[in-house]
Tab-separated table of C-alpha atoms in Angstrom:
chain	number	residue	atom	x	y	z
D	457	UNK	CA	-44.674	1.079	-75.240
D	458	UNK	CA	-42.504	-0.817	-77.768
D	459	UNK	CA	-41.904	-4.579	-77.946
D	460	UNK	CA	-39.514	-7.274	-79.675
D	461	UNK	CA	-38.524	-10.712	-78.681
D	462	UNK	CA	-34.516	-9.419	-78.961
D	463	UNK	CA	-33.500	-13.032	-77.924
D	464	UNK	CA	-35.187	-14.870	-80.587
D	465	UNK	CA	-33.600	-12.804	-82.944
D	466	UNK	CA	-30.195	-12.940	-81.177
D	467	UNK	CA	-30.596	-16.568	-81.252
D	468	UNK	CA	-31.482	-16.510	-84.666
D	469	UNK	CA	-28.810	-14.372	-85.861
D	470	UNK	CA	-25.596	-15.659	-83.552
D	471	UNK	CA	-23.508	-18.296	-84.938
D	472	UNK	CA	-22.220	-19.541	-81.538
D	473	UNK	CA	-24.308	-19.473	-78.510
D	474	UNK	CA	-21.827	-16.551	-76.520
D	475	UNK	CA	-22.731	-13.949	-78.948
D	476	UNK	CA	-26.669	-14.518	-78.006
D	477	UNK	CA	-26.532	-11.709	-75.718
D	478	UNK	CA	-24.353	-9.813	-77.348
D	479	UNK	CA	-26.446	-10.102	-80.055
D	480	UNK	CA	-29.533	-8.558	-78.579
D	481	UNK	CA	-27.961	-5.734	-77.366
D	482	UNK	CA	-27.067	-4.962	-81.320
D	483	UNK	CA	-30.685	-5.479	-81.891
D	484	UNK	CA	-31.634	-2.798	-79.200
D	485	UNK	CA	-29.450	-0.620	-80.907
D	486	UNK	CA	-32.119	-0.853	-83.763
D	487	UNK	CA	-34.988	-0.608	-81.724
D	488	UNK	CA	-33.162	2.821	-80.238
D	489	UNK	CA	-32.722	4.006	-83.519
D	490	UNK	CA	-36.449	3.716	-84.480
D	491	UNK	CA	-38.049	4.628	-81.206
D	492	UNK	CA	-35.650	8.052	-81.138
D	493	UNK	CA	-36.619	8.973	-84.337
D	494	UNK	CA	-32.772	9.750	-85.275
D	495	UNK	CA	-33.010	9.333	-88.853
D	496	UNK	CA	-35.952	11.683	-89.154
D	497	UNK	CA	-34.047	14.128	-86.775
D	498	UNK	CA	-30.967	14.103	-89.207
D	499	UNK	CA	-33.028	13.887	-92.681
D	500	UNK	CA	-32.020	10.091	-93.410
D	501	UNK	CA	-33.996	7.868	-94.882
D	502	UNK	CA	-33.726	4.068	-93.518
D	503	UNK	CA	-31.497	2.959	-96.228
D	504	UNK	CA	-28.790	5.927	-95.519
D	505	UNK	CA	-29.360	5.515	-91.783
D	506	UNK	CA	-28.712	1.719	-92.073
D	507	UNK	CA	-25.753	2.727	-94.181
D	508	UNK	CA	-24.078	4.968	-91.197
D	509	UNK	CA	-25.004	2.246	-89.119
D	510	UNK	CA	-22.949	-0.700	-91.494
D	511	UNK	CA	-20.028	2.314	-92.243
D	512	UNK	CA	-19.965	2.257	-88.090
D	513	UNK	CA	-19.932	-1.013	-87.372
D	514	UNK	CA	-16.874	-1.821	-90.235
D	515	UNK	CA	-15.041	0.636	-88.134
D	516	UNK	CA	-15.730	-1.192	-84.407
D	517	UNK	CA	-15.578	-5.006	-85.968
D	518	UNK	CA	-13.710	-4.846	-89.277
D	519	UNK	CA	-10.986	-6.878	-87.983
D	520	UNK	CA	-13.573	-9.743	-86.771
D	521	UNK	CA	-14.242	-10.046	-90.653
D	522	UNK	CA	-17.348	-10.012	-92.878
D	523	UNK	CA	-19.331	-12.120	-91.258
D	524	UNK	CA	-18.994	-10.657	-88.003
D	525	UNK	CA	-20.200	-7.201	-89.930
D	526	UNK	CA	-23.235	-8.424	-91.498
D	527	UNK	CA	-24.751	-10.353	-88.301
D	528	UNK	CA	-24.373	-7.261	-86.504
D	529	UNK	CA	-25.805	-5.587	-89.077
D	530	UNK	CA	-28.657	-8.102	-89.561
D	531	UNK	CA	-29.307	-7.296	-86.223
D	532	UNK	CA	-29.774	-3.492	-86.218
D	533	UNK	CA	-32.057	-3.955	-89.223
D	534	UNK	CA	-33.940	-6.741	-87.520
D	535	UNK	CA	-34.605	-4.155	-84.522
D	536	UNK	CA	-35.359	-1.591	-86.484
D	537	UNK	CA	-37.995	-3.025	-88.757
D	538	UNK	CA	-39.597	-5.560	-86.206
D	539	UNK	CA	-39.967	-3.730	-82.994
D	540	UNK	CA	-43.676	-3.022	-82.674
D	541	UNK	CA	-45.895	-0.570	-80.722
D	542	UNK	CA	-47.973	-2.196	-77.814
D	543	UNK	CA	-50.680	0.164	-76.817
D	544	UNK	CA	-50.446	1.486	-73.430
D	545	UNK	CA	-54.015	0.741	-72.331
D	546	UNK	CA	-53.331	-2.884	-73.547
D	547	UNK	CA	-50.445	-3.822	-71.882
D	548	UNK	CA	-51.948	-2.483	-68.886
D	549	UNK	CA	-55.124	-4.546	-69.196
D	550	UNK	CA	-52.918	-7.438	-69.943
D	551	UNK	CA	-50.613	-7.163	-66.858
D	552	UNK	CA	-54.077	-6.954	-64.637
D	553	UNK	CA	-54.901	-9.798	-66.028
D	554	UNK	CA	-51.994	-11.854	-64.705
D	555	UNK	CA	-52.469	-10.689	-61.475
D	556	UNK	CA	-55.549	-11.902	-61.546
């Protein structure tokens, strides 16, 4: 099971509060990235995966300027690097827990 808090870092990231949630769902694209295991698949390392990812996103928001590009950007990488591993048997004791 994999976490992040995408909302703190879409928060972080967004410079006006409507891109918040389209934020996080640039930051999932990270996280999808890492938990697929596409750059091993394909033989890239993070720093050529991250640069398909920036070559990719010039194409979709180049016209939305540079700005637009790296918080996007910051984003991937942010989901990428932070997203974390919870182990199963954890989160299950947790959520037992709760429900007391």
């Amino acid at each position: 099971m994999l976490a992040l808090d995408t909302a703190a870092i879409g928060r972080s990231v967004a410079t006006s509060p409507d891109l918040i949630v389209r934020m996080q769902g640039i930051v999932i694209l990270g996280v999808f990235l890492k938990a697929t295991r596409y750059a091993e698949e394909f033989g890239f390392g993070r720093d050529a995966l991250m640069q398909r990812v920036e070559e990719f996103l010039r194409k979709q928001f180049g016209r939305r300027g540079e700005q637009v590009i790296q918080e996007n950007l910051t984003c991937v990488r942010r989901g990428y690097d932070e997203v974390f591993e919870v182990p199963v048997r954890r989160a299950h004791e947790e959520s037992c827990a709760r429900a007391g």
